[in-house]
Amino acid sequence: MSILKNILILFWRIWFYILMGIPIIIMFPILLVFTSREQWYPQFFVVARFWAKIVLYGSGFYPKVTKEAKIDRTKSYMFVANHTSMTDIMFMLYCVKNPFVFVGKKELAKIPIFGFFYKRTCILVDRNSQRSRKEVFDRAQARLKNGTSICIFPEGGVPEDESILLDNFKDGAFRLAIDHQIPILPLTFFDNKKRFSYTFFSGSPGVMRGYIHAEIPTIGMTHANKKELKDNTKAIILKTLEADLKK
């Protein structure tokens, strides 16, 4: 029975990666145009959200998002969430309508087809390079000045120990938010690890729940408040995850 289950999971995971690539191939000319100029990024973002829905629904995931407060479409935010799965990218695109730019690890740029546009539209970071982290900060600063929101998974990657509910947060997202006096908007993803973790022979279709918390203002904050802001944000997400486990 376990062999049959693994075979089914294998084909299902292959189908997931096919779904990631086929829409990109079909929409390649449109995506190429929209990623050729930074001012056309909002148009690219609309297409990216459409792609995310294709991948999620086509893989048998059923997104269900609860909002504590409405997101202001006219404001820039620093979106942050717990990071447990490759589907976090698609799910974040599903949850948020405000155009934002991902800050993500450069390794994802190696994924065929997907990686081509990933590196053209996202801010890539090499976690082993101090110079890379400085360049990422500069590029994120420029995007925020143009009014585009930023999305960072502040854990800096998926914890290697899958038993860890929430890893330590890094400073970058909170430093940027304070520098630009934009609010932090935390999101909690409950099911992404269960649905599609980095353990290959695992996961299943099903409901994929998210919770959009109220924004955390940064007006008047300085770098002296950075740790407090970071710890408060982490506590909000962790408390929500722990409460869900108790249900």
PDB file of C-alpha atoms in Angstrom:
ATOM      1  CA  MET A   1       0.000   0.000   0.000  1.00  0.00           C
ATOM      2  CA  SER A   2       2.833   2.399   0.853  1.00  0.00           C
ATOM      3  CA  ILE A   3       4.482   1.686  -2.525  1.00  0.00           C
ATOM      4  CA  LEU A   4       1.256   2.573  -4.350  1.00  0.00           C
ATOM      5  CA  LYS A   5       0.916   5.723  -2.243  1.00  0.00           C
ATOM      6  CA  ASN A   6       4.471   6.776  -3.091  1.00  0.00           C
ATOM      7  CA  ILE A   7       3.833   6.194  -6.798  1.00  0.00           C
ATOM      8  CA  LEU A   8       0.711   8.363  -6.649  1.00  0.00           C
ATOM      9  CA  ILE A   9       2.592  11.096  -4.776  1.00  0.00           C
ATOM     10  CA  LEU A  10       5.401  10.893  -7.346  1.00  0.00           C
ATOM     11  CA  PHE A  11       3.037  11.470 -10.273  1.00  0.00           C
ATOM     12  CA  TRP A  12       1.166  14.161  -8.374  1.00  0.00           C
ATOM     13  CA  ARG A  13       4.397  16.050  -7.621  1.00  0.00           C
ATOM     14  CA  ILE A  14       5.528  15.743 -11.228  1.00  0.00           C
ATOM     15  CA  TRP A  15       2.135  17.163 -12.247  1.00  0.00           C
ATOM     16  CA  PHE A  16       2.708  20.103  -9.863  1.00  0.00           C
ATOM     17  CA  TYR A  17       5.978  21.007 -11.592  1.00  0.00           C
ATOM     18  CA  ILE A  18       4.380  20.584 -15.023  1.00  0.00           C
ATOM     19  CA  LEU A  19       1.640  22.983 -13.930  1.00  0.00           C
ATOM     20  CA  MET A  20       4.294  25.484 -12.886  1.00  0.00           C
ATOM     21  CA  GLY A  21       5.822  25.403 -16.352  1.00  0.00           C
ATOM     22  CA  ILE A  22       3.001  25.031 -18.892  1.00  0.00           C
ATOM     23  CA  PRO A  23       1.229  28.366 -18.202  1.00  0.00           C
ATOM     24  CA  ILE A  24       4.581  30.164 -18.319  1.00  0.00           C
ATOM     25  CA  ILE A  25       5.359  28.631 -21.712  1.00  0.00           C
ATOM     26  CA  ILE A  26       1.912  29.560 -23.041  1.00  0.00           C
ATOM     27  CA  MET A  27       2.123  33.127 -21.720  1.00  0.00           C
ATOM     28  CA  PHE A  28       5.841  33.520 -22.491  1.00  0.00           C
ATOM     29  CA  PRO A  29       5.513  36.446 -24.971  1.00  0.00           C
ATOM     30  CA  ILE A  30       3.246  38.392 -22.587  1.00  0.00           C
ATOM     31  CA  LEU A  31       5.505  37.727 -19.616  1.00  0.00           C
ATOM     32  CA  LEU A  32       8.566  38.725 -21.611  1.00  0.00           C
ATOM     33  CA  VAL A  33       6.993  42.084 -22.450  1.00  0.00           C
ATOM     34  CA  PHE A  34       5.749  42.796 -18.918  1.00  0.00           C
ATOM     35  CA  THR A  35       9.145  41.975 -17.368  1.00  0.00           C
ATOM     36  CA  SER A  36      11.103  44.106 -19.828  1.00  0.00           C
ATOM     37  CA  ARG A  37      10.355  47.369 -17.979  1.00  0.00           C
ATOM     38  CA  GLU A  38       9.983  48.014 -14.274  1.00  0.00           C
ATOM     39  CA  GLN A  39       6.977  50.303 -14.781  1.00  0.00           C
ATOM     40  CA  TRP A  40       5.063  47.360 -16.268  1.00  0.00           C
ATOM     41  CA  TYR A  41       5.525  45.259 -13.137  1.00  0.00           C
ATOM     42  CA  PRO A  42       1.904  45.775 -11.939  1.00  0.00           C
ATOM     43  CA  GLN A  43       0.706  44.162 -15.191  1.00  0.00           C
ATOM     44  CA  PHE A  44       3.120  41.287 -14.694  1.00  0.00           C
ATOM     45  CA  PHE A  45       1.828  40.900 -11.139  1.00  0.00           C
ATOM     46  CA  VAL A  46      -1.740  40.395 -12.390  1.00  0.00           C
ATOM     47  CA  VAL A  47      -0.527  37.609 -14.679  1.00  0.00           C
ATOM     48  CA  ALA A  48       1.550  36.114 -11.832  1.00  0.00           C
ATOM     49  CA  ARG A  49      -1.542  35.914  -9.611  1.00  0.00           C
ATOM     50  CA  PHE A  50      -3.438  34.165 -12.410  1.00  0.00           C
ATOM     51  CA  TRP A  51      -0.536  31.686 -12.760  1.00  0.00           C
ATOM     52  CA  ALA A  52      -0.538  31.051  -8.997  1.00  0.00           C
ATOM     53  CA  LYS A  53      -4.237  30.180  -9.043  1.00  0.00           C
ATOM     54  CA  ILE A  54      -3.704  27.744 -11.923  1.00  0.00           C
ATOM     55  CA  VAL A  55      -0.948  25.947  -9.991  1.00  0.00           C
ATOM     56  CA  LEU A  56      -2.852  25.842  -6.695  1.00  0.00           C
ATOM     57  CA  TYR A  57      -6.239  24.760  -8.007  1.00  0.00           C
ATOM     58  CA  GLY A  58      -4.719  22.505 -10.660  1.00  0.00           C
ATOM     59  CA  SER A  59      -2.750  20.660  -7.953  1.00  0.00           C
ATOM     60  CA  GLY A  60      -5.872  20.064  -5.907  1.00  0.00           C
ATOM     61  CA  PHE A  61      -5.297  22.780  -3.308  1.00  0.00           C
ATOM     62  CA  TYR A  62      -8.287  24.795  -2.126  1.00  0.00           C
ATOM     63  CA  PRO A  63      -7.184  28.162  -0.728  1.00  0.00           C
ATOM     64  CA  LYS A  64      -9.168  29.579   2.153  1.00  0.00           C
ATOM     65  CA  VAL A  65      -8.098  32.977   3.462  1.00  0.00           C
ATOM     66  CA  THR A  66      -9.364  34.738   6.582  1.00  0.00           C
ATOM     67  CA  LYS A  67      -8.676  38.455   7.009  1.00  0.00           C
ATOM     68  CA  GLU A  68      -8.398  40.248  10.322  1.00  0.00           C
ATOM     69  CA  ALA A  69      -8.348  43.576   8.499  1.00  0.00           C
ATOM     70  CA  LYS A  70      -8.680  44.794   4.937  1.00  0.00           C
ATOM     71  CA  ILE A  71      -5.486  45.505   3.009  1.00  0.00           C
ATOM     72  CA  ASP A  72      -5.319  49.090   1.709  1.00  0.00           C
ATOM     73  CA  ARG A  73      -4.725  48.897  -2.052  1.00  0.00           C
ATOM     74  CA  THR A  74      -3.143  52.386  -2.056  1.00  0.00           C
ATOM     75  CA  LYS A  75      -0.418  51.637   0.521  1.00  0.00           C
ATOM     76  CA  SER A  76       2.964  49.952   0.438  1.00  0.00           C
ATOM     77  CA  TYR A  77       3.536  47.123   2.905  1.00  0.00           C
ATOM     78  CA  MET A  78       6.210  44.757   4.080  1.00  0.00           C
ATOM     79  CA  PHE A  79       4.470  41.376   3.766  1.00  0.00           C
ATOM     80  CA  VAL A  80       5.938  38.623   5.949  1.00  0.00           C
ATOM     81  CA  ALA A  81       4.854  35.027   6.582  1.00  0.00           C
ATOM     82  CA  ASN A  82       6.104  31.726   7.938  1.00  0.00           C
ATOM     83  CA  HIS A  83       7.985  29.712   5.307  1.00  0.00           C
ATOM     84  CA  THR A  84       7.474  25.960   4.994  1.00  0.00           C
ATOM     85  CA  SER A  85       6.916  25.065   1.342  1.00  0.00           C
ATOM     86  CA  MET A  86       7.485  25.994  -2.284  1.00  0.00           C
ATOM     87  CA  THR A  87       3.738  26.632  -2.435  1.00  0.00           C
ATOM     88  CA  ASP A  88       4.274  29.638  -0.137  1.00  0.00           C
ATOM     89  CA  ILE A  89       5.110  31.655  -3.267  1.00  0.00           C
ATOM     90  CA  MET A  90       1.848  30.789  -5.025  1.00  0.00           C
ATOM     91  CA  PHE A  91      -0.197  31.119  -1.863  1.00  0.00           C
ATOM     92  CA  MET A  92       1.210  34.566  -1.091  1.00  0.00           C
ATOM     93  CA  LEU A  93       0.321  35.664  -4.626  1.00  0.00           C
ATOM     94  CA  TYR A  94      -3.176  34.296  -4.064  1.00  0.00           C
ATOM     95  CA  CYS A  95      -3.626  36.070  -0.722  1.00  0.00           C
ATOM     96  CA  VAL A  96      -2.381  39.538  -1.648  1.00  0.00           C
ATOM     97  CA  LYS A  97      -3.672  41.771  -4.457  1.00  0.00           C
ATOM     98  CA  ASN A  98      -1.254  44.649  -3.851  1.00  0.00           C
ATOM     99  CA  PRO A  99       1.681  44.394  -6.289  1.00  0.00           C
ATOM    100  CA  PHE A 100       4.746  43.262  -4.374  1.00  0.00           C
ATOM    101  CA  VAL A 101       8.226  41.985  -5.134  1.00  0.00           C
ATOM    102  CA  PHE A 102       9.584  38.825  -3.548  1.00  0.00           C
ATOM    103  CA  VAL A 103      12.975  38.792  -1.880  1.00  0.00           C
ATOM    104  CA  GLY A 104      13.990  35.161  -2.263  1.00  0.00           C
ATOM    105  CA  LYS A 105      16.888  32.759  -2.393  1.00  0.00           C
ATOM    106  CA  LYS A 106      18.825  32.618  -5.647  1.00  0.00           C
ATOM    107  CA  GLU A 107      18.664  28.796  -5.803  1.00  0.00           C
ATOM    108  CA  LEU A 108      15.068  28.974  -7.113  1.00  0.00           C
ATOM    109  CA  ALA A 109      16.354  30.689 -10.248  1.00  0.00           C
ATOM    110  CA  LYS A 110      17.763  27.288 -11.300  1.00  0.00           C
ATOM    111  CA  ILE A 111      14.261  25.790 -11.718  1.00  0.00           C
ATOM    112  CA  PRO A 112      13.644  25.395 -15.473  1.00  0.00           C
ATOM    113  CA  ILE A 113      11.210  27.893 -17.042  1.00  0.00           C
ATOM    114  CA  PHE A 114      10.009  29.255 -13.682  1.00  0.00           C
ATOM    115  CA  GLY A 115      13.524  30.405 -12.818  1.00  0.00           C
ATOM    116  CA  PHE A 116      13.822  32.538 -15.956  1.00  0.00           C
ATOM    117  CA  PHE A 117      11.109  34.949 -14.828  1.00  0.00           C
ATOM    118  CA  TYR A 118      11.872  34.498 -11.142  1.00  0.00           C
ATOM    119  CA  LYS A 119      15.273  36.107 -11.572  1.00  0.00           C
ATOM    120  CA  ARG A 120      13.837  38.845 -13.832  1.00  0.00           C
ATOM    121  CA  THR A 121      11.203  39.937 -11.327  1.00  0.00           C
ATOM    122  CA  CYS A 122      12.399  38.996  -7.826  1.00  0.00           C
ATOM    123  CA  ILE A 123      15.245  40.305  -5.702  1.00  0.00           C
ATOM    124  CA  LEU A 124      17.602  37.366  -5.309  1.00  0.00           C
ATOM    125  CA  VAL A 125      19.769  36.854  -2.266  1.00  0.00           C
ATOM    126  CA  ASP A 126      22.799  34.629  -1.746  1.00  0.00           C
ATOM    127  CA  ARG A 127      22.609  33.871   1.963  1.00  0.00           C
ATOM    128  CA  ASN A 128      26.329  33.022   2.036  1.00  0.00           C
ATOM    129  CA  SER A 129      27.428  36.380   0.627  1.00  0.00           C
ATOM    130  CA  GLN A 130      27.589  39.599   2.645  1.00  0.00           C
ATOM    131  CA  ARG A 131      27.877  41.578  -0.595  1.00  0.00           C
ATOM    132  CA  SER A 132      24.740  39.942  -1.951  1.00  0.00           C
ATOM    133  CA  ARG A 133      22.784  40.883   1.171  1.00  0.00           C
ATOM    134  CA  LYS A 134      23.901  44.516   0.766  1.00  0.00           C
ATOM    135  CA  GLU A 135      22.810  44.520  -2.899  1.00  0.00           C
ATOM    136  CA  VAL A 136      19.452  43.022  -1.936  1.00  0.00           C
ATOM    137  CA  PHE A 137      18.905  45.777   0.601  1.00  0.00           C
ATOM    138  CA  ASP A 138      19.712  48.462  -1.985  1.00  0.00           C
ATOM    139  CA  ARG A 139      17.364  46.957  -4.594  1.00  0.00           C
ATOM    140  CA  ALA A 140      14.561  46.599  -2.064  1.00  0.00           C
ATOM    141  CA  GLN A 141      15.060  50.227  -1.038  1.00  0.00           C
ATOM    142  CA  ALA A 142      14.652  51.299  -4.675  1.00  0.00           C
ATOM    143  CA  ARG A 143      11.444  49.284  -5.140  1.00  0.00           C
ATOM    144  CA  LEU A 144       9.921  50.694  -1.953  1.00  0.00           C
ATOM    145  CA  LYS A 145      10.716  54.242  -3.076  1.00  0.00           C
ATOM    146  CA  ASN A 146       8.709  53.506  -6.236  1.00  0.00           C
ATOM    147  CA  GLY A 147       5.708  52.498  -4.138  1.00  0.00           C
ATOM    148  CA  THR A 148       5.917  48.737  -4.689  1.00  0.00           C
ATOM    149  CA  SER A 149       5.438  46.513  -1.646  1.00  0.00           C
ATOM    150  CA  ILE A 150       7.993  43.880  -0.646  1.00  0.00           C
ATOM    151  CA  CYS A 151       7.454  40.291   0.500  1.00  0.00           C
ATOM    152  CA  ILE A 152      10.088  38.605   2.643  1.00  0.00           C
ATOM    153  CA  PHE A 153       9.943  35.276   4.455  1.00  0.00           C
ATOM    154  CA  PRO A 154      11.903  36.464   7.507  1.00  0.00           C
ATOM    155  CA  GLU A 155      13.051  33.005   8.578  1.00  0.00           C
ATOM    156  CA  GLY A 156      15.459  33.268   5.636  1.00  0.00           C
ATOM    157  CA  GLY A 157      14.517  29.837   4.325  1.00  0.00           C
ATOM    158  CA  VAL A 158      12.646  26.702   5.273  1.00  0.00           C
ATOM    159  CA  PRO A 159      13.912  25.207   8.578  1.00  0.00           C
ATOM    160  CA  GLU A 160      15.851  21.994   7.963  1.00  0.00           C
ATOM    161  CA  ASP A 161      14.199  20.483  11.030  1.00  0.00           C
ATOM    162  CA  GLU A 162      10.568  20.158   9.951  1.00  0.00           C
ATOM    163  CA  SER A 163       9.485  19.792  13.581  1.00  0.00           C
ATOM    164  CA  ILE A 164      10.297  23.478  14.158  1.00  0.00           C
ATOM    165  CA  LEU A 165       7.076  25.455  14.090  1.00  0.00           C
ATOM    166  CA  LEU A 166       8.716  28.828  13.432  1.00  0.00           C
ATOM    167  CA  ASP A 167      12.416  29.567  13.077  1.00  0.00           C
ATOM    168  CA  ASN A 168      14.231  32.716  14.190  1.00  0.00           C
ATOM    169  CA  PHE A 169      13.473  35.849  12.165  1.00  0.00           C
ATOM    170  CA  LYS A 170      16.213  37.817  10.436  1.00  0.00           C
ATOM    171  CA  ASP A 171      16.376  41.617  10.609  1.00  0.00           C
ATOM    172  CA  GLY A 172      16.135  42.667   6.942  1.00  0.00           C
ATOM    173  CA  ALA A 173      12.356  43.000   6.550  1.00  0.00           C
ATOM    174  CA  PHE A 174      12.015  45.009   9.761  1.00  0.00           C
ATOM    175  CA  ARG A 175      14.929  47.290   9.013  1.00  0.00           C
ATOM    176  CA  LEU A 176      13.463  48.124   5.599  1.00  0.00           C
ATOM    177  CA  ALA A 177       9.988  48.688   7.031  1.00  0.00           C
ATOM    178  CA  ILE A 178      11.355  51.124   9.610  1.00  0.00           C
ATOM    179  CA  ASP A 179      13.544  52.922   7.071  1.00  0.00           C
ATOM    180  CA  HIS A 180      10.529  53.568   4.835  1.00  0.00           C
ATOM    181  CA  GLN A 181       7.990  53.884   7.667  1.00  0.00           C
ATOM    182  CA  ILE A 182       5.708  51.324   6.023  1.00  0.00           C
ATOM    183  CA  PRO A 183       3.624  48.839   8.019  1.00  0.00           C
ATOM    184  CA  ILE A 184       4.486  45.206   8.533  1.00  0.00           C
ATOM    185  CA  LEU A 185       1.616  42.964   7.432  1.00  0.00           C
ATOM    186  CA  PRO A 186       2.004  39.438   8.840  1.00  0.00           C
ATOM    187  CA  LEU A 187       0.370  36.392   7.286  1.00  0.00           C
ATOM    188  CA  THR A 188       0.127  32.922   8.798  1.00  0.00           C
ATOM    189  CA  PHE A 189       0.125  29.875   6.513  1.00  0.00           C
ATOM    190  CA  PHE A 190      -1.296  26.850   8.340  1.00  0.00           C
ATOM    191  CA  ASP A 191      -1.291  23.939   5.897  1.00  0.00           C
ATOM    192  CA  ASN A 192       1.429  24.511   3.284  1.00  0.00           C
ATOM    193  CA  LYS A 193       3.953  22.193   4.938  1.00  0.00           C
ATOM    194  CA  LYS A 194       1.352  19.452   5.316  1.00  0.00           C
ATOM    195  CA  ARG A 195       0.159  19.899   1.741  1.00  0.00           C
ATOM    196  CA  PHE A 196       3.535  20.188  -0.042  1.00  0.00           C
ATOM    197  CA  SER A 197       6.655  20.009   2.126  1.00  0.00           C
ATOM    198  CA  TYR A 198      10.234  19.649   0.933  1.00  0.00           C
ATOM    199  CA  THR A 199      10.115  15.969   1.922  1.00  0.00           C
ATOM    200  CA  PHE A 200       9.451  14.533  -1.533  1.00  0.00           C
ATOM    201  CA  PHE A 201       7.194  11.555  -0.780  1.00  0.00           C
ATOM    202  CA  SER A 202       4.736  13.525   1.310  1.00  0.00           C
ATOM    203  CA  GLY A 203       1.790  15.852   0.955  1.00  0.00           C
ATOM    204  CA  SER A 204      -1.689  15.711  -0.496  1.00  0.00           C
ATOM    205  CA  PRO A 205      -4.346  17.872  -2.136  1.00  0.00           C
ATOM    206  CA  GLY A 206      -6.748  19.629   0.223  1.00  0.00           C
ATOM    207  CA  VAL A 207      -7.623  22.881   1.926  1.00  0.00           C
ATOM    208  CA  MET A 208      -4.802  25.431   2.210  1.00  0.00           C
ATOM    209  CA  ARG A 209      -5.616  27.992   4.892  1.00  0.00           C
ATOM    210  CA  GLY A 210      -4.128  31.408   5.426  1.00  0.00           C
ATOM    211  CA  TYR A 211      -4.720  34.215   7.899  1.00  0.00           C
ATOM    212  CA  ILE A 212      -4.017  37.876   7.129  1.00  0.00           C
ATOM    213  CA  HIS A 213      -3.347  39.749  10.361  1.00  0.00           C
ATOM    214  CA  ALA A 214      -3.860  43.429  11.048  1.00  0.00           C
ATOM    215  CA  GLU A 215      -0.977  45.634   9.978  1.00  0.00           C
ATOM    216  CA  ILE A 216       1.704  46.663  12.452  1.00  0.00           C
ATOM    217  CA  PRO A 217       2.522  50.375  11.999  1.00  0.00           C
ATOM    218  CA  THR A 218       6.106  51.594  12.016  1.00  0.00           C
ATOM    219  CA  ILE A 219       5.498  55.349  11.941  1.00  0.00           C
ATOM    220  CA  GLY A 220       7.888  56.998  14.373  1.00  0.00           C
ATOM    221  CA  MET A 221       9.981  53.879  14.867  1.00  0.00           C
ATOM    222  CA  THR A 222      13.764  53.892  14.595  1.00  0.00           C
ATOM    223  CA  HIS A 223      16.307  51.091  14.384  1.00  0.00           C
ATOM    224  CA  ALA A 224      16.204  51.023  18.183  1.00  0.00           C
ATOM    225  CA  ASN A 225      12.722  49.513  17.805  1.00  0.00           C
ATOM    226  CA  LYS A 226      13.801  46.884  15.282  1.00  0.00           C
ATOM    227  CA  LYS A 227      14.110  43.964  17.693  1.00  0.00           C
ATOM    228  CA  GLU A 228      10.807  44.811  19.359  1.00  0.00           C
ATOM    229  CA  LEU A 229       9.076  44.959  15.964  1.00  0.00           C
ATOM    230  CA  LYS A 230      10.646  41.673  14.863  1.00  0.00           C
ATOM    231  CA  ASP A 231       9.777  39.870  18.096  1.00  0.00           C
ATOM    232  CA  ASN A 232       6.214  41.202  18.075  1.00  0.00           C
ATOM    233  CA  THR A 233       5.666  40.029  14.498  1.00  0.00           C
ATOM    234  CA  LYS A 234       7.066  36.587  15.215  1.00  0.00           C
ATOM    235  CA  ALA A 235       4.928  36.288  18.364  1.00  0.00           C
ATOM    236  CA  ILE A 236       1.759  37.053  16.385  1.00  0.00           C
ATOM    237  CA  ILE A 237       2.441  34.337  13.807  1.00  0.00           C
ATOM    238  CA  LEU A 238       3.670  31.789  16.369  1.00  0.00           C
ATOM    239  CA  LYS A 239       0.677  32.324  18.648  1.00  0.00           C
ATOM    240  CA  THR A 240      -1.673  31.784  15.699  1.00  0.00           C
ATOM    241  CA  LEU A 241       0.092  28.575  14.659  1.00  0.00           C
ATOM    242  CA  GLU A 242       0.054  27.228  18.219  1.00  0.00           C
ATOM    243  CA  ALA A 243      -3.640  28.045  18.647  1.00  0.00           C
ATOM    244  CA  ASP A 244      -4.428  26.164  15.450  1.00  0.00           C
ATOM    245  CA  LEU A 245      -2.550  23.077  16.667  1.00  0.00           C
ATOM    246  CA  LYS A 246      -4.705  23.003  19.783  1.00  0.00           C
ATOM    247  CA  LYS A 247      -7.957  22.841  17.827  1.00  0.00           C
TER     248      LYS A 247
END
